[in-house]
Amino acid sequence: AQSVTQPDIHITVSEGASLELRCNYSYGATPYLFWYVQSPGQGLQLLLKYFSGDTLVQGIKGFEAEFKRSQSSFNLRKPSVHWSDAAEYFCAVGALSGGGADGLTFGKGTHLIIQP
Amino acid sequence: EAQVTQNPRYLITVTGKKLTVTCSQNMNHEYMSWYRQDPGLGLRQIYYSMNVEVTDKGDVPEGYKVSRKEKRNFPLILESPSPNQTSLYFCASSLNGANYGYTFGSGTRLTVV
């Protein structure tokens, strides 16, 4: 069974500083990988996804993530954070099978705090 | 606007009183899913549906029912709610499977007393 680990429960970053959120996954084949963001009181919004090809993936809101198979990681990055980036971030891995899709497995989330 | 709409946003109910949380999407998506979100446990899938009349259990289906009579609607039914079902619930839809990425609704915060 697939699993996702987000090692950092909370991260505090100063506004304008760079950001990296860590995600490690366990899956027996090439995974489908996602990052979602949840702002307070809102549902989850898809930031970016990786299926295959270029291991550096660009997403919305200036985020990017890099798939590293050797490290089973899919870390999310942003060069300069804004106060509006304060939110909960979820990494997720999807099953590769098509017809028998069992949905996503989510990590437990990383709460991002932005200091002025 | 493409969206997933859940109702109600907030609900307080008593133990044992049947309730339904509605979910509707306007994107003609085939896949729909229900998740619950709890502190420290993250998001866990309750049920999902690959198409009309096709549903299957997720990780935590006990105490819940779903139906998919129309492509756009995927209601979540709690026949006899209990306090351990107090949670934040999300409906989500996808064009053709979770691997394409889900569009989530805004959530329903349910309290069972």
PDB file of N, CA and C in Angstrom, chain A residues 44-90:
ATOM      1  N   LEU A  44      -9.565  22.001  -0.471  1.00  0.00           N
ATOM      2  CA  LEU A  44      -8.218  21.853  -0.990  1.00  0.00           C
ATOM      3  C   LEU A  44      -8.154  22.290  -2.442  1.00  0.00           C
ATOM      4  N   GLN A  45      -7.056  22.918  -2.781  1.00  0.00           N
ATOM      5  CA  GLN A  45      -6.832  23.363  -4.158  1.00  0.00           C
ATOM      6  C   GLN A  45      -5.563  22.710  -4.683  1.00  0.00           C
ATOM      7  N   LEU A  46      -5.640  22.192  -5.892  1.00  0.00           N
ATOM      8  CA  LEU A  46      -4.486  21.530  -6.494  1.00  0.00           C
ATOM      9  C   LEU A  46      -3.436  22.562  -6.898  1.00  0.00           C
ATOM     10  N   LEU A  47      -2.220  22.409  -6.373  1.00  0.00           N
ATOM     11  CA  LEU A  47      -1.117  23.304  -6.728  1.00  0.00           C
ATOM     12  C   LEU A  47      -0.368  22.795  -7.962  1.00  0.00           C
ATOM     13  N   LEU A  48      -0.060  21.511  -7.963  1.00  0.00           N
ATOM     14  CA  LEU A  48       0.673  20.914  -9.079  1.00  0.00           C
ATOM     15  C   LEU A  48       0.603  19.400  -8.969  1.00  0.00           C
ATOM     16  N   LYS A  49       1.007  18.744 -10.070  1.00  0.00           N
ATOM     17  CA  LYS A  49       0.987  17.286 -10.092  1.00  0.00           C
ATOM     18  C   LYS A  49       2.105  16.773 -10.984  1.00  0.00           C
ATOM     19  N   TYR A  50       2.561  15.578 -10.674  1.00  0.00           N
ATOM     20  CA  TYR A  50       3.586  14.918 -11.464  1.00  0.00           C
ATOM     21  C   TYR A  50       3.065  13.556 -11.895  1.00  0.00           C
ATOM     22  N   PHE A  51       3.157  13.315 -13.210  1.00  0.00           N
ATOM     23  CA  PHE A  51       2.788  11.997 -13.731  1.00  0.00           C
ATOM     24  C   PHE A  51       4.007  11.310 -14.321  1.00  0.00           C
ATOM     25  N   SER A  52       4.724  12.017 -15.143  1.00  0.00           N
ATOM     26  CA  SER A  52       5.902  11.454 -15.802  1.00  0.00           C
ATOM     27  C   SER A  52       6.633  12.598 -16.471  1.00  0.00           C
ATOM     28  N   GLY A  53       7.781  12.284 -17.077  1.00  0.00           N
ATOM     29  CA  GLY A  53       8.509  13.291 -17.836  1.00  0.00           C
ATOM     30  C   GLY A  53       9.419  14.133 -16.961  1.00  0.00           C
ATOM     31  N   ASP A  54       9.461  15.408 -17.248  1.00  0.00           N
ATOM     32  CA  ASP A  54      10.346  16.336 -16.539  1.00  0.00           C
ATOM     33  C   ASP A  54      10.095  16.253 -15.032  1.00  0.00           C
ATOM     34  N   THR A  55      11.157  16.050 -14.295  1.00  0.00           N
ATOM     35  CA  THR A  55      11.000  15.841 -12.854  1.00  0.00           C
ATOM     36  C   THR A  55      10.794  17.139 -12.085  1.00  0.00           C
ATOM     37  N   LEU A  56      10.982  18.271 -12.730  1.00  0.00           N
ATOM     38  CA  LEU A  56      10.702  19.559 -12.100  1.00  0.00           C
ATOM     39  C   LEU A  56       9.362  20.046 -12.646  1.00  0.00           C
ATOM     40  N   VAL A  57       8.415  20.199 -11.758  1.00  0.00           N
ATOM     41  CA  VAL A  57       7.051  20.515 -12.158  1.00  0.00           C
ATOM     42  C   VAL A  57       6.699  21.918 -11.684  1.00  0.00           C
ATOM     43  N   GLN A  58       6.132  22.702 -12.582  1.00  0.00           N
ATOM     44  CA  GLN A  58       5.692  24.048 -12.214  1.00  0.00           C
ATOM     45  C   GLN A  58       4.207  24.025 -11.891  1.00  0.00           C
ATOM     46  N   GLY A  59       3.815  24.787 -10.881  1.00  0.00           N
ATOM     47  CA  GLY A  59       2.410  24.826 -10.502  1.00  0.00           C
ATOM     48  C   GLY A  59       1.880  26.252 -10.460  1.00  0.00           C
ATOM     49  N   ILE A  60       0.756  26.411  -9.821  1.00  0.00           N
ATOM     50  CA  ILE A  60       0.152  27.728  -9.694  1.00  0.00           C
ATOM     51  C   ILE A  60       0.766  28.480  -8.523  1.00  0.00           C
ATOM     52  N   LYS A  61       0.539  29.768  -8.486  1.00  0.00           N
ATOM     53  CA  LYS A  61       0.964  30.631  -7.372  1.00  0.00           C
ATOM     54  C   LYS A  61       2.481  30.653  -7.196  1.00  0.00           C
ATOM     55  N   GLY A  62       3.237  30.332  -8.217  1.00  0.00           N
ATOM     56  CA  GLY A  62       4.688  30.403  -8.153  1.00  0.00           C
ATOM     57  C   GLY A  62       5.374  29.219  -7.499  1.00  0.00           C
ATOM     58  N   PHE A  63       4.635  28.148  -7.254  1.00  0.00           N
ATOM     59  CA  PHE A  63       5.209  26.956  -6.638  1.00  0.00           C
ATOM     60  C   PHE A  63       5.785  26.009  -7.683  1.00  0.00           C
ATOM     61  N   GLU A  64       6.776  25.237  -7.249  1.00  0.00           N
ATOM     62  CA  GLU A  64       7.320  24.173  -8.069  1.00  0.00           C
ATOM     63  C   GLU A  64       7.662  22.994  -7.159  1.00  0.00           C
ATOM     64  N   ALA A  65       7.785  21.820  -7.748  1.00  0.00           N
ATOM     65  CA  ALA A  65       8.160  20.638  -6.983  1.00  0.00           C
ATOM     66  C   ALA A  65       9.071  19.777  -7.835  1.00  0.00           C
ATOM     67  N   GLU A  66       9.940  19.055  -7.180  1.00  0.00           N
ATOM     68  CA  GLU A  66      10.895  18.210  -7.880  1.00  0.00           C
ATOM     69  C   GLU A  66      10.742  16.766  -7.435  1.00  0.00           C
ATOM     70  N   PHE A  67      10.549  15.889  -8.388  1.00  0.00           N
ATOM     71  CA  PHE A  67      10.445  14.456  -8.148  1.00  0.00           C
ATOM     72  C   PHE A  67      11.851  13.860  -8.175  1.00  0.00           C
ATOM     73  N   LYS A  68      12.207  13.201  -7.083  1.00  0.00           N
ATOM     74  CA  LYS A  68      13.498  12.518  -7.007  1.00  0.00           C
ATOM     75  C   LYS A  68      13.234  11.060  -6.671  1.00  0.00           C
ATOM     76  N   ARG A  69      13.322  10.229  -7.682  1.00  0.00           N
ATOM     77  CA  ARG A  69      13.008   8.818  -7.503  1.00  0.00           C
ATOM     78  C   ARG A  69      13.966   8.159  -6.515  1.00  0.00           C
ATOM     79  N   SER A  70      15.238   8.505  -6.585  1.00  0.00           N
ATOM     80  CA  SER A  70      16.243   7.864  -5.739  1.00  0.00           C
ATOM     81  C   SER A  70      16.008   8.152  -4.258  1.00  0.00           C
ATOM     82  N   GLN A  71      15.366   9.284  -3.989  1.00  0.00           N
ATOM     83  CA  GLN A  71      15.103   9.656  -2.596  1.00  0.00           C
ATOM     84  C   GLN A  71      13.631   9.479  -2.217  1.00  0.00           C
ATOM     85  N   SER A  72      12.823   8.997  -3.154  1.00  0.00           N
ATOM     86  CA  SER A  72      11.370   8.858  -2.936  1.00  0.00           C
ATOM     87  C   SER A  72      10.793  10.148  -2.366  1.00  0.00           C
ATOM     88  N   SER A  73      11.166  11.251  -3.000  1.00  0.00           N
ATOM     89  CA  SER A  73      10.726  12.543  -2.480  1.00  0.00           C
ATOM     90  C   SER A  73      10.066  13.378  -3.562  1.00  0.00           C
ATOM     91  N   PHE A  74       9.268  14.293  -3.118  1.00  0.00           N
ATOM     92  CA  PHE A  74       8.552  15.224  -4.006  1.00  0.00           C
ATOM     93  C   PHE A  74       8.383  16.520  -3.225  1.00  0.00           C
ATOM     94  N   ASN A  75       9.460  17.248  -3.047  1.00  0.00           N
ATOM     95  CA  ASN A  75       9.458  18.441  -2.214  1.00  0.00           C
ATOM     96  C   ASN A  75       8.922  19.655  -2.961  1.00  0.00           C
ATOM     97  N   LEU A  76       8.170  20.446  -2.241  1.00  0.00           N
ATOM     98  CA  LEU A  76       7.549  21.658  -2.797  1.00  0.00           C
ATOM     99  C   LEU A  76       8.420  22.861  -2.468  1.00  0.00           C
ATOM    100  N   ARG A  77       8.589  23.743  -3.432  1.00  0.00           N
ATOM    101  CA  ARG A  77       9.451  24.915  -3.227  1.00  0.00           C
ATOM    102  C   ARG A  77       8.794  26.182  -3.758  1.00  0.00           C
ATOM    103  N   LYS A  78       9.214  27.279  -3.155  1.00  0.00           N
ATOM    104  CA  LYS A  78       8.835  28.590  -3.669  1.00  0.00           C
ATOM    105  C   LYS A  78       9.973  29.547  -3.342  1.00  0.00           C
ATOM    106  N   PRO A  79      10.431  30.335  -4.296  1.00  0.00           N
ATOM    107  CA  PRO A  79      11.617  31.168  -4.055  1.00  0.00           C
ATOM    108  C   PRO A  79      11.387  32.309  -3.073  1.00  0.00           C
ATOM    109  N   SER A  80      10.152  32.831  -3.019  1.00  0.00           N
ATOM    110  CA  SER A  80       9.881  33.975  -2.151  1.00  0.00           C
ATOM    111  C   SER A  80       8.424  33.914  -1.709  1.00  0.00           C
ATOM    112  N   VAL A  81       8.199  33.680  -0.424  1.00  0.00           N
ATOM    113  CA  VAL A  81       6.819  33.492   0.042  1.00  0.00           C
ATOM    114  C   VAL A  81       6.165  34.837   0.348  1.00  0.00           C
ATOM    115  N   HIS A  82       4.842  34.814   0.238  1.00  0.00           N
ATOM    116  CA  HIS A  82       4.013  35.973   0.518  1.00  0.00           C
ATOM    117  C   HIS A  82       3.122  35.628   1.695  1.00  0.00           C
ATOM    118  N   TRP A  83       2.640  36.650   2.398  1.00  0.00           N
ATOM    119  CA  TRP A  83       1.809  36.376   3.580  1.00  0.00           C
ATOM    120  C   TRP A  83       0.590  35.521   3.203  1.00  0.00           C
ATOM    121  N   SER A  84       0.113  35.664   1.970  1.00  0.00           N
ATOM    122  CA  SER A  84      -1.067  34.912   1.545  1.00  0.00           C
ATOM    123  C   SER A  84      -0.777  33.420   1.345  1.00  0.00           C
ATOM    124  N   ASP A  85       0.499  33.026   1.436  1.00  0.00           N
ATOM    125  CA  ASP A  85       0.840  31.607   1.309  1.00  0.00           C
ATOM    126  C   ASP A  85       0.607  30.839   2.609  1.00  0.00           C
ATOM    127  N   ALA A  86       0.315  31.538   3.693  1.00  0.00           N
ATOM    128  CA  ALA A  86       0.044  30.864   4.956  1.00  0.00           C
ATOM    129  C   ALA A  86      -1.171  29.955   4.801  1.00  0.00           C
ATOM    130  N   ALA A  87      -0.971  28.670   5.030  1.00  0.00           N
ATOM    131  CA  ALA A  87      -2.023  27.683   4.775  1.00  0.00           C
ATOM    132  C   ALA A  87      -1.515  26.317   5.215  1.00  0.00           C
ATOM    133  N   GLU A  88      -2.361  25.313   4.990  1.00  0.00           N
ATOM    134  CA  GLU A  88      -1.977  23.919   5.217  1.00  0.00           C
ATOM    135  C   GLU A  88      -1.663  23.317   3.854  1.00  0.00           C
ATOM    136  N   TYR A  89      -0.554  22.589   3.779  1.00  0.00           N
ATOM    137  CA  TYR A  89      -0.125  21.999   2.517  1.00  0.00           C
ATOM    138  C   TYR A  89      -0.105  20.479   2.638  1.00  0.00           C
ATOM    139  N   PHE A  90      -0.701  19.833   1.657  1.00  0.00           N
ATOM    140  CA  PHE A  90      -0.804  18.380   1.663  1.00  0.00           C
ATOM    141  C   PHE A  90      -0.135  17.798   0.439  1.00  0.00           C
TER     142      PHE A  90
END
